[in-house]
Amino acid sequence: MVRKISFGMRSYSGWLLCFSLLLIIFHIVSVVEFQPNSVIEGGTKKQNKKSDHLLLGPAAGQGLPNRLQCQGSKALNKTHLLTSSSASNGGDSISLVTVFTIYNTLLDSHVDSKSSKLVTVGNVSYTKTERSMAILNVFINFIQVTMPRSNVIILTDPASDLSLQRNKVTLYPIQGEYSRDKLMLQRIRSYIAFLNARLKDLARDPTHTIHYIFTDSDIAVVDNLEHIFLKFPTFNLALTFRNNKGQPLNSGFIAVRGTAESILRAKIFLQEVLEVYTSKYMNASRMLGDQLALAWVVKSDPNFDLRRFSKAQAFVEEIYGASVLFLPCATYNWTPPEGAGQFRGMPLDVKVVHFKGSRKRLMLESWNFFSSSADISNMLCLILMSGRTKYDF
């Protein structure tokens, strides 16, 4: 009797071991099959490290009104896009302005061929400098698709080895301190210097009006923005806001009307922001200091009602003598959420997508997808389904 029991236990243990090995093998095969070169679907599990390819999860906002509805990477309803022909009516021209410089050029030029030193997106591998340039080129690409009449102006360090030859793109060197720790501070200084130079140009030729939109270089303009200056004809400068108590304003999008009065008032406003930045927020000079300073200047106005930030509706207020248009980030500075948190999808009227932080891969992959499909609404579904993952740069 004892022998039978012993034999049964040994058989059971052996069967359990074999079953466990089969499960392990099945899991390994499943993981290997889940690693294509670029876009994949079904990545809903939490990632412990940044991914080196897009992971597509469920599209948030499904069933909600005025939100993009997706089936896979196909849009079931189209976004409210203005075609360049319908938005362009022979009005004043617009230039999009960004601050951009590159670092470690010498180091990157001697980079070895080890794969760990490179980042691959699609079929292209980039060094650190090359991927920064790729992001800048994609920034330009989107503008030239959605706003073909517009020019792009790049404010840059005169010492930066920035070789870029693109149609309707101008490099504008401005002396300053472009170190990583001071770049956000320098950005405001560069904006002020540029506006000051533009005032001098207008003094010589007051008839040539050009509106300006200052943006980060990690944004995609997915719709024509000319309507801002037509729909809101009285503002001097425009900022984007969100319902965030500590950081209600994002500095990645600032529009300035091209009249001499508006440029002057925008310059004075930004000088006030710079003063607050340098006196109160230098401990946050690498990141967030400019946004904190913007919020401080706006909140310091005794007549400003902070409750207006709770609704995603545009409004105009007088701040420090300037007529400031506040535009909702949900439309003009929409950012794909990263990680967990509340997320109610993508508004149908989105105009600008901001690929902050580690979303840069998503920006490049989105352009590659758009290049192959030529459908912005479908591309927005790709962004919507990929935006909650931390990518490798």
Tab-separated table of C-alpha atoms in Angstrom:
chain	number	residue	atom	x	y	z
A	1	MET	CA	0.000	0.000	0.000
A	2	VAL	CA	2.765	2.381	0.861
A	3	ARG	CA	4.551	1.602	-2.396
A	4	LYS	CA	1.456	2.504	-4.432
A	5	ILE	CA	1.075	5.817	-2.683
A	6	SER	CA	4.771	6.600	-3.171
A	7	PHE	CA	4.535	5.744	-6.882
A	8	GLY	CA	1.439	7.948	-7.210
A	9	MET	CA	3.144	10.927	-5.585
A	10	ARG	CA	6.188	10.555	-7.862
A	11	SER	CA	3.942	10.399	-10.936
A	12	TYR	CA	2.006	13.463	-9.825
A	13	SER	CA	5.211	15.440	-9.170
A	14	GLY	CA	6.626	14.487	-12.558
A	15	TRP	CA	3.408	15.493	-14.318
A	16	LEU	CA	3.363	18.837	-12.481
A	17	LEU	CA	6.987	19.541	-13.477
A	18	CYS	CA	6.266	18.775	-17.144
A	19	PHE	CA	3.196	21.015	-17.103
A	20	SER	CA	5.197	23.874	-15.535
A	21	LEU	CA	7.900	23.550	-18.210
A	22	LEU	CA	5.272	23.654	-20.954
A	23	LEU	CA	3.803	26.844	-19.477
A	24	ILE	CA	7.241	28.485	-19.360
A	25	ILE	CA	7.962	27.527	-22.994
A	26	PHE	CA	4.551	28.823	-24.100
A	27	HIS	CA	5.172	32.122	-22.307
A	28	ILE	CA	8.602	32.548	-23.921
A	29	VAL	CA	7.185	31.860	-27.396
A	30	SER	CA	4.357	34.343	-26.781
A	31	VAL	CA	6.799	37.063	-25.731
A	32	VAL	CA	9.019	36.457	-28.776
A	33	GLU	CA	6.003	36.686	-31.096
A	34	PHE	CA	5.049	39.995	-29.425
A	35	GLN	CA	8.190	41.875	-30.518
A	36	PRO	CA	7.876	43.293	-34.061
A	37	ASN	CA	10.078	46.141	-35.278
A	38	SER	CA	7.580	48.965	-35.055
A	39	VAL	CA	3.876	49.223	-34.194
A	40	ILE	CA	2.141	46.389	-32.331
A	41	GLU	CA	-1.301	46.028	-30.798
A	42	GLY	CA	-2.450	44.703	-27.482
A	43	GLY	CA	0.171	46.256	-25.192
A	44	THR	CA	-2.044	46.807	-22.165
A	45	LYS	CA	0.239	45.502	-19.416
A	46	LYS	CA	2.220	47.967	-17.363
A	47	GLN	CA	5.768	48.397	-18.618
A	48	ASN	CA	8.629	48.406	-16.115
A	49	LYS	CA	10.961	50.138	-18.554
A	50	LYS	CA	10.609	52.376	-21.580
A	51	SER	CA	9.546	50.601	-24.727
A	52	ASP	CA	11.556	50.696	-27.963
A	53	HIS	CA	8.455	50.368	-30.169
A	54	LEU	CA	4.852	51.505	-30.099
A	55	LEU	CA	2.439	49.593	-27.898
A	56	LEU	CA	-1.198	50.001	-28.857
A	57	GLY	CA	-3.787	49.743	-26.119
A	58	PRO	CA	-7.500	50.601	-25.987
A	59	ALA	CA	-8.446	54.039	-27.308
A	60	ALA	CA	-9.713	56.096	-24.381
A	61	GLY	CA	-12.879	58.142	-24.718
A	62	GLN	CA	-14.845	55.536	-26.639
A	63	GLY	CA	-18.573	56.257	-26.448
A	64	LEU	CA	-18.034	59.804	-25.142
A	65	PRO	CA	-19.454	62.699	-27.181
A	66	ASN	CA	-17.066	64.959	-29.118
A	67	ARG	CA	-14.210	62.481	-28.733
A	68	LEU	CA	-12.332	60.634	-31.436
A	69	GLN	CA	-13.724	57.122	-31.870
A	70	CYS	CA	-11.324	54.480	-33.135
A	71	GLN	CA	-11.384	50.890	-34.283
A	72	GLY	CA	-7.763	49.875	-34.145
A	73	SER	CA	-5.839	52.636	-35.881
A	74	LYS	CA	-8.827	53.584	-38.045
A	75	ALA	CA	-10.912	56.614	-37.134
A	76	LEU	CA	-14.650	55.953	-37.055
A	77	ASN	CA	-15.425	59.662	-36.926
A	78	LYS	CA	-13.270	62.346	-38.488
A	79	THR	CA	-11.736	65.183	-36.527
A	80	HIS	CA	-12.993	68.703	-37.221
A	81	LEU	CA	-10.092	69.613	-39.443
A	82	LEU	CA	-9.845	72.804	-41.458
A	83	THR	CA	-8.314	72.215	-44.868
A	84	SER	CA	-5.553	74.605	-45.817
A	85	SER	CA	-7.703	75.913	-48.697
A	86	SER	CA	-10.691	76.722	-46.464
A	87	ALA	CA	-8.585	78.326	-43.744
A	88	SER	CA	-6.389	80.366	-46.086
A	89	ASN	CA	-8.252	83.369	-47.356
A	90	GLY	CA	-5.437	85.634	-48.393
A	91	GLY	CA	-5.030	87.092	-44.906
A	92	ASP	CA	-1.837	87.940	-43.058
A	93	SER	CA	0.950	85.385	-43.123
A	94	ILE	CA	1.983	83.329	-40.088
A	95	SER	CA	5.415	82.162	-38.959
A	96	LEU	CA	5.921	79.396	-36.420
A	97	VAL	CA	8.918	80.046	-34.205
A	98	THR	CA	10.837	77.566	-32.073
A	99	VAL	CA	14.061	77.536	-30.065
A	100	PHE	CA	16.365	74.673	-30.949
A	101	THR	CA	20.000	73.781	-30.393
A	102	ILE	CA	22.004	70.568	-30.365
A	103	TYR	CA	24.490	69.218	-27.835
A	104	ASN	CA	27.383	66.764	-27.823
A	105	THR	CA	27.926	67.041	-31.573
A	106	LEU	CA	31.598	66.122	-31.213
A	107	LEU	CA	30.796	63.100	-29.090
A	108	ASP	CA	28.085	61.912	-31.458
A	109	SER	CA	30.388	62.249	-34.459
A	110	HIS	CA	32.710	59.678	-32.857
A	111	VAL	CA	29.988	57.387	-31.571
A	112	ASP	CA	30.779	53.696	-31.976
A	113	SER	CA	28.555	51.304	-33.843
A	114	LYS	CA	27.209	49.470	-30.812
A	115	SER	CA	23.425	49.192	-30.959
A	116	SER	CA	23.181	50.442	-27.374
A	117	LYS	CA	24.366	53.849	-28.627
A	118	LEU	CA	21.638	54.070	-31.247
A	119	VAL	CA	17.862	54.375	-31.277
A	120	THR	CA	15.967	52.699	-34.103
A	121	VAL	CA	12.599	53.972	-35.312
A	122	GLY	CA	11.122	52.008	-38.176
A	123	ASN	CA	14.031	51.263	-40.501
A	124	VAL	CA	16.237	54.165	-39.397
A	125	SER	CA	18.786	54.219	-36.551
A	126	TYR	CA	19.701	57.516	-34.904
A	127	THR	CA	22.441	58.829	-32.685
A	128	LYS	CA	21.368	61.274	-29.993
A	129	THR	CA	21.968	64.291	-32.221
A	130	GLU	CA	20.398	62.641	-35.253
A	131	ARG	CA	17.188	61.832	-33.405
A	132	SER	CA	16.948	65.450	-32.167
A	133	MET	CA	17.295	66.595	-35.771
A	134	ALA	CA	14.722	64.001	-36.861
A	135	ILE	CA	12.218	65.422	-34.358
A	136	LEU	CA	12.895	68.950	-35.635
A	137	ASN	CA	12.354	67.821	-39.218
A	138	VAL	CA	9.071	66.106	-38.302
A	139	PHE	CA	7.995	69.329	-36.544
A	140	ILE	CA	8.610	71.148	-39.844
A	141	ASN	CA	6.959	68.394	-41.884
A	142	PHE	CA	3.644	68.650	-40.050
A	143	ILE	CA	3.585	72.438	-40.430
A	144	GLN	CA	4.251	72.213	-44.151
A	145	VAL	CA	1.375	69.742	-44.545
A	146	THR	CA	-1.257	71.563	-42.487
A	147	MET	CA	-0.069	75.176	-42.938
A	148	PRO	CA	1.739	75.246	-46.295
A	149	ARG	CA	1.647	79.053	-46.523
A	150	SER	CA	3.530	79.457	-43.256
A	151	ASN	CA	7.225	79.883	-42.581
A	152	VAL	CA	9.261	78.284	-39.818
A	153	ILE	CA	11.851	80.313	-37.886
A	154	ILE	CA	14.379	78.524	-35.671
A	155	LEU	CA	15.957	80.635	-32.926
A	156	THR	CA	19.289	79.014	-32.205
A	157	ASP	CA	22.674	79.352	-30.547
A	158	PRO	CA	25.118	80.968	-33.011
A	159	ALA	CA	27.707	78.396	-31.863
A	160	SER	CA	25.404	75.481	-32.633
A	161	ASP	CA	26.421	73.361	-35.601
A	162	LEU	CA	22.906	73.306	-36.977
A	163	SER	CA	22.963	72.527	-40.678
A	164	LEU	CA	19.389	72.552	-41.938
A	165	GLN	CA	18.322	73.343	-45.468
A	166	ARG	CA	14.557	73.231	-45.799
A	167	ASN	CA	12.187	75.269	-47.917
A	168	LYS	CA	10.508	78.143	-46.013
A	169	VAL	CA	12.707	77.501	-42.950
A	170	THR	CA	15.001	80.226	-41.555
A	171	LEU	CA	17.732	79.918	-38.922
A	172	TYR	CA	17.832	82.972	-36.649
A	173	PRO	CA	20.910	83.014	-34.371
A	174	ILE	CA	20.520	84.799	-31.029
A	175	GLN	CA	23.357	85.106	-28.525
A	176	GLY	CA	22.602	83.614	-25.136
A	177	GLU	CA	23.138	80.793	-22.667
A	178	TYR	CA	21.834	77.596	-24.225
A	179	SER	CA	23.040	75.084	-21.654
A	180	ARG	CA	20.555	72.368	-20.708
A	181	ASP	CA	20.057	73.853	-17.249
A	182	LYS	CA	19.231	77.293	-18.648
A	183	LEU	CA	17.500	76.450	-21.923
A	184	MET	CA	13.962	77.263	-20.702
A	185	LEU	CA	15.211	80.572	-19.365
A	186	GLN	CA	17.027	81.273	-22.619
A	187	ARG	CA	13.893	80.441	-24.572
A	188	ILE	CA	12.020	83.389	-23.024
A	189	ARG	CA	15.040	85.651	-23.580
A	190	SER	CA	15.183	84.541	-27.216
A	191	TYR	CA	11.473	85.260	-27.665
A	192	ILE	CA	11.953	88.756	-26.250
A	193	ALA	CA	14.998	89.413	-28.456
A	194	PHE	CA	13.127	88.211	-31.526
A	195	LEU	CA	10.073	90.370	-30.780
A	196	ASN	CA	12.324	93.370	-30.194
A	197	ALA	CA	13.978	92.835	-33.582
A	198	ARG	CA	10.567	92.513	-35.192
A	199	LEU	CA	9.513	95.849	-33.688
A	200	LYS	CA	12.507	97.478	-35.389
A	201	ASP	CA	11.525	95.855	-38.690
A	202	LEU	CA	7.970	97.186	-38.364
A	203	ALA	CA	9.306	100.673	-37.692
A	204	ARG	CA	10.915	100.526	-41.134
A	205	ASP	CA	7.977	98.800	-42.862
A	206	PRO	CA	4.711	99.009	-40.847
A	207	THR	CA	2.607	97.531	-43.677
A	208	HIS	CA	4.051	93.998	-43.578
A	209	THR	CA	2.117	92.154	-40.859
A	210	ILE	CA	3.229	88.668	-39.856
A	211	HIS	CA	1.632	86.806	-36.948
A	212	TYR	CA	3.831	84.555	-34.818
A	213	ILE	CA	3.215	81.315	-32.991
A	214	PHE	CA	6.028	80.332	-30.614
A	215	THR	CA	6.063	76.607	-29.912
A	216	ASP	CA	8.198	73.782	-28.612
A	217	SER	CA	9.808	71.742	-31.375
A	218	ASP	CA	8.223	68.499	-30.122
A	219	ILE	CA	4.719	69.372	-31.330
A	220	ALA	CA	2.728	68.308	-34.364
A	221	VAL	CA	0.428	70.920	-35.867
A	222	VAL	CA	-2.393	68.693	-37.113
A	223	ASP	CA	-4.728	71.458	-38.274
A	224	ASN	CA	-4.422	74.930	-39.739
A	225	LEU	CA	-4.064	77.597	-37.012
A	226	GLU	CA	-4.777	80.678	-39.116
A	227	HIS	CA	-8.319	80.841	-37.734
A	228	ILE	CA	-7.009	81.932	-34.300
A	229	PHE	CA	-6.170	85.397	-35.619
A	230	LEU	CA	-9.457	85.659	-37.543
A	231	LYS	CA	-11.814	84.303	-34.898
A	232	PHE	CA	-10.273	86.345	-32.068
A	233	PRO	CA	-9.374	89.681	-33.703
A	234	THR	CA	-8.555	91.727	-30.575
A	235	PHE	CA	-5.972	89.747	-28.591
A	236	ASN	CA	-2.299	90.732	-28.336
A	237	LEU	CA	-0.922	87.365	-27.257
A	238	ALA	CA	-2.404	83.940	-26.596
A	239	LEU	CA	-1.544	81.294	-23.985
A	240	THR	CA	-2.798	77.745	-23.519
A	241	PHE	CA	-4.352	76.628	-20.234
A	242	ARG	CA	-5.513	73.454	-18.511
A	243	ASN	CA	-7.398	72.660	-15.322
A	244	ASN	CA	-4.281	72.223	-13.184
A	245	LYS	CA	-4.047	74.181	-9.944
A	246	GLY	CA	-0.247	74.257	-9.703
A	247	GLN	CA	0.618	74.579	-13.394
A	248	PRO	CA	-2.438	75.882	-15.250
A	249	LEU	CA	-0.444	77.360	-18.161
A	250	ASN	CA	1.820	75.596	-20.633
A	251	SER	CA	4.565	77.594	-22.303
A	252	GLY	CA	4.836	75.287	-25.323
A	253	PHE	CA	2.406	77.420	-27.357
A	254	ILE	CA	2.332	81.250	-27.364
A	255	ALA	CA	0.719	83.177	-30.211
A	256	VAL	CA	1.438	86.874	-30.883
A	257	ARG	CA	-0.514	89.086	-33.258
A	258	GLY	CA	1.792	90.753	-35.758
A	259	THR	CA	0.866	94.396	-35.200
A	260	ALA	CA	3.364	96.756	-33.605
A	261	GLU	CA	1.106	97.299	-30.584
A	262	SER	CA	0.593	93.570	-29.995
A	263	ILE	CA	4.271	92.743	-30.396
A	264	LEU	CA	5.191	95.500	-27.943
A	265	ARG	CA	2.624	94.360	-25.371
A	266	ALA	CA	3.689	90.724	-25.786
A	267	LYS	CA	7.315	91.738	-25.294
A	268	ILE	CA	6.495	93.658	-22.090
A	269	PHE	CA	4.407	90.739	-20.825
A	270	LEU	CA	7.239	88.260	-21.427
A	271	GLN	CA	9.715	90.626	-19.769
A	272	GLU	CA	7.518	90.494	-16.683
A	273	VAL	CA	7.503	86.693	-16.870
A	274	LEU	CA	11.303	86.711	-17.200
A	275	GLU	CA	11.630	88.938	-14.129
A	276	VAL	CA	9.456	86.603	-12.066
A	277	TYR	CA	11.346	83.591	-13.418
A	278	THR	CA	14.777	84.922	-12.429
A	279	SER	CA	13.631	86.229	-9.036
A	280	LYS	CA	11.415	83.371	-7.852
A	281	TYR	CA	11.949	80.160	-9.831
A	282	MET	CA	15.625	79.785	-10.669
A	283	ASN	CA	15.629	76.540	-8.697
A	284	ALA	CA	13.375	75.216	-11.465
A	285	SER	CA	15.381	76.684	-14.347
A	286	ARG	CA	15.882	73.338	-16.094
A	287	MET	CA	12.173	72.545	-16.214
A	288	LEU	CA	8.854	74.139	-15.245
A	289	GLY	CA	10.276	77.489	-14.145
A	290	ASP	CA	8.820	79.291	-17.150
A	291	GLN	CA	5.379	77.766	-16.601
A	292	LEU	CA	5.423	78.627	-12.909
A	293	ALA	CA	6.429	82.192	-13.765
A	294	LEU	CA	3.649	82.464	-16.368
A	295	ALA	CA	1.106	81.280	-13.820
A	296	TRP	CA	2.413	83.702	-11.175
A	297	VAL	CA	2.088	86.694	-13.531
A	298	VAL	CA	-1.474	85.768	-14.517
A	299	LYS	CA	-2.606	84.884	-10.996
A	300	SER	CA	-1.134	88.098	-9.584
A	301	ASP	CA	-3.696	90.140	-11.480
A	302	PRO	CA	-6.324	90.926	-8.799
A	303	ASN	CA	-9.177	90.827	-11.297
A	304	PHE	CA	-8.355	87.434	-12.780
A	305	ASP	CA	-10.831	84.643	-11.979
A	306	LEU	CA	-8.961	81.335	-11.638
A	307	ARG	CA	-12.217	79.418	-11.969
A	308	ARG	CA	-12.138	80.126	-15.713
A	309	PHE	CA	-9.403	77.494	-16.039
A	310	SER	CA	-11.868	74.779	-15.047
A	311	LYS	CA	-13.735	74.896	-18.370
A	312	ALA	CA	-12.046	74.127	-21.697
A	313	GLN	CA	-13.401	77.254	-23.387
A	314	ALA	CA	-11.405	80.116	-24.886
A	315	PHE	CA	-11.624	83.545	-23.192
A	316	VAL	CA	-9.845	86.919	-23.231
A	317	GLU	CA	-8.564	88.884	-20.207
A	318	GLU	CA	-6.488	92.030	-19.712
A	319	ILE	CA	-3.217	91.126	-17.940
A	320	TYR	CA	-0.518	93.751	-17.322
A	321	GLY	CA	-1.901	95.953	-20.092
A	322	ALA	CA	-2.013	93.135	-22.650
A	323	SER	CA	-5.119	91.546	-24.100
A	324	VAL	CA	-4.421	87.870	-23.453
A	325	LEU	CA	-6.358	85.129	-25.230
A	326	PHE	CA	-6.508	81.921	-23.203
A	327	LEU	CA	-6.899	78.830	-25.379
A	328	PRO	CA	-7.667	75.375	-23.958
A	329	CYS	CA	-4.783	72.900	-24.055
A	330	ALA	CA	-7.345	70.236	-24.964
A	331	THR	CA	-7.503	71.782	-28.442
A	332	TYR	CA	-4.309	73.775	-28.941
A	333	ASN	CA	-1.770	71.902	-26.814
A	334	TRP	CA	-3.086	68.365	-26.336
A	335	THR	CA	-0.643	65.926	-24.774
A	336	PRO	CA	-0.995	62.136	-24.877
A	337	PRO	CA	-1.201	60.988	-21.245
A	338	GLU	CA	1.777	59.018	-19.999
A	339	GLY	CA	1.234	56.259	-17.467
A	340	ALA	CA	-1.872	55.923	-15.322
A	341	GLY	CA	-4.462	58.558	-14.500
A	342	GLN	CA	-7.753	60.005	-15.646
A	343	PHE	CA	-8.011	60.207	-19.408
A	344	ARG	CA	-11.136	60.998	-21.417
A	345	GLY	CA	-9.843	60.605	-24.947
A	346	MET	CA	-8.947	63.069	-27.707
A	347	PRO	CA	-11.213	66.020	-28.554
A	348	LEU	CA	-12.441	66.050	-32.142
A	349	ASP	CA	-11.279	69.642	-32.612
A	350	VAL	CA	-7.638	69.052	-31.615
A	351	LYS	CA	-5.218	71.310	-33.526
A	352	VAL	CA	-1.857	70.686	-31.845
A	353	VAL	CA	-0.408	67.507	-30.322
A	354	HIS	CA	2.474	68.008	-27.870
A	355	PHE	CA	4.849	65.040	-27.538
A	356	LYS	CA	6.413	65.922	-24.191
A	357	GLY	CA	9.077	63.908	-22.414
A	358	SER	CA	9.481	60.312	-23.548
A	359	ARG	CA	6.748	60.630	-26.187
A	360	LYS	CA	9.321	61.651	-28.817
A	361	ARG	CA	9.355	58.169	-30.386
A	362	LEU	CA	5.590	58.450	-30.742
A	363	MET	CA	6.070	61.707	-32.657
A	364	LEU	CA	8.424	60.085	-35.182
A	365	GLU	CA	6.283	56.957	-35.497
A	366	SER	CA	3.180	59.131	-36.032
A	367	TRP	CA	4.813	60.935	-38.935
A	368	ASN	CA	5.903	57.619	-40.463
A	369	PHE	CA	2.330	56.342	-40.154
A	370	PHE	CA	0.889	59.515	-41.680
A	371	SER	CA	3.398	59.350	-44.559
A	372	SER	CA	2.142	55.884	-45.434
A	373	SER	CA	-1.583	56.620	-44.994
A	374	ALA	CA	-2.010	60.381	-45.632
A	375	ASP	CA	-4.924	60.367	-43.161
A	376	ILE	CA	-4.561	62.621	-40.130
A	377	SER	CA	-7.628	61.217	-38.348
A	378	ASN	CA	-6.244	57.668	-38.524
A	379	MET	CA	-2.878	58.940	-37.353
A	380	LEU	CA	-4.571	60.558	-34.358
A	381	CYS	CA	-6.036	57.144	-33.487
A	382	LEU	CA	-2.510	55.743	-33.494
A	383	ILE	CA	-1.446	58.505	-31.086
A	384	LEU	CA	-4.514	57.999	-28.913
A	385	MET	CA	-3.877	54.265	-28.586
A	386	SER	CA	-0.137	54.688	-27.948
A	387	GLY	CA	-0.021	57.677	-25.641
A	388	ARG	CA	-0.020	55.948	-22.260
A	389	THR	CA	3.313	54.182	-22.675
A	390	LYS	CA	6.746	55.451	-21.686
A	391	TYR	CA	8.979	55.167	-24.740
A	392	ASP	CA	12.746	54.999	-24.983
A	393	PHE	CA	13.341	58.724	-25.677
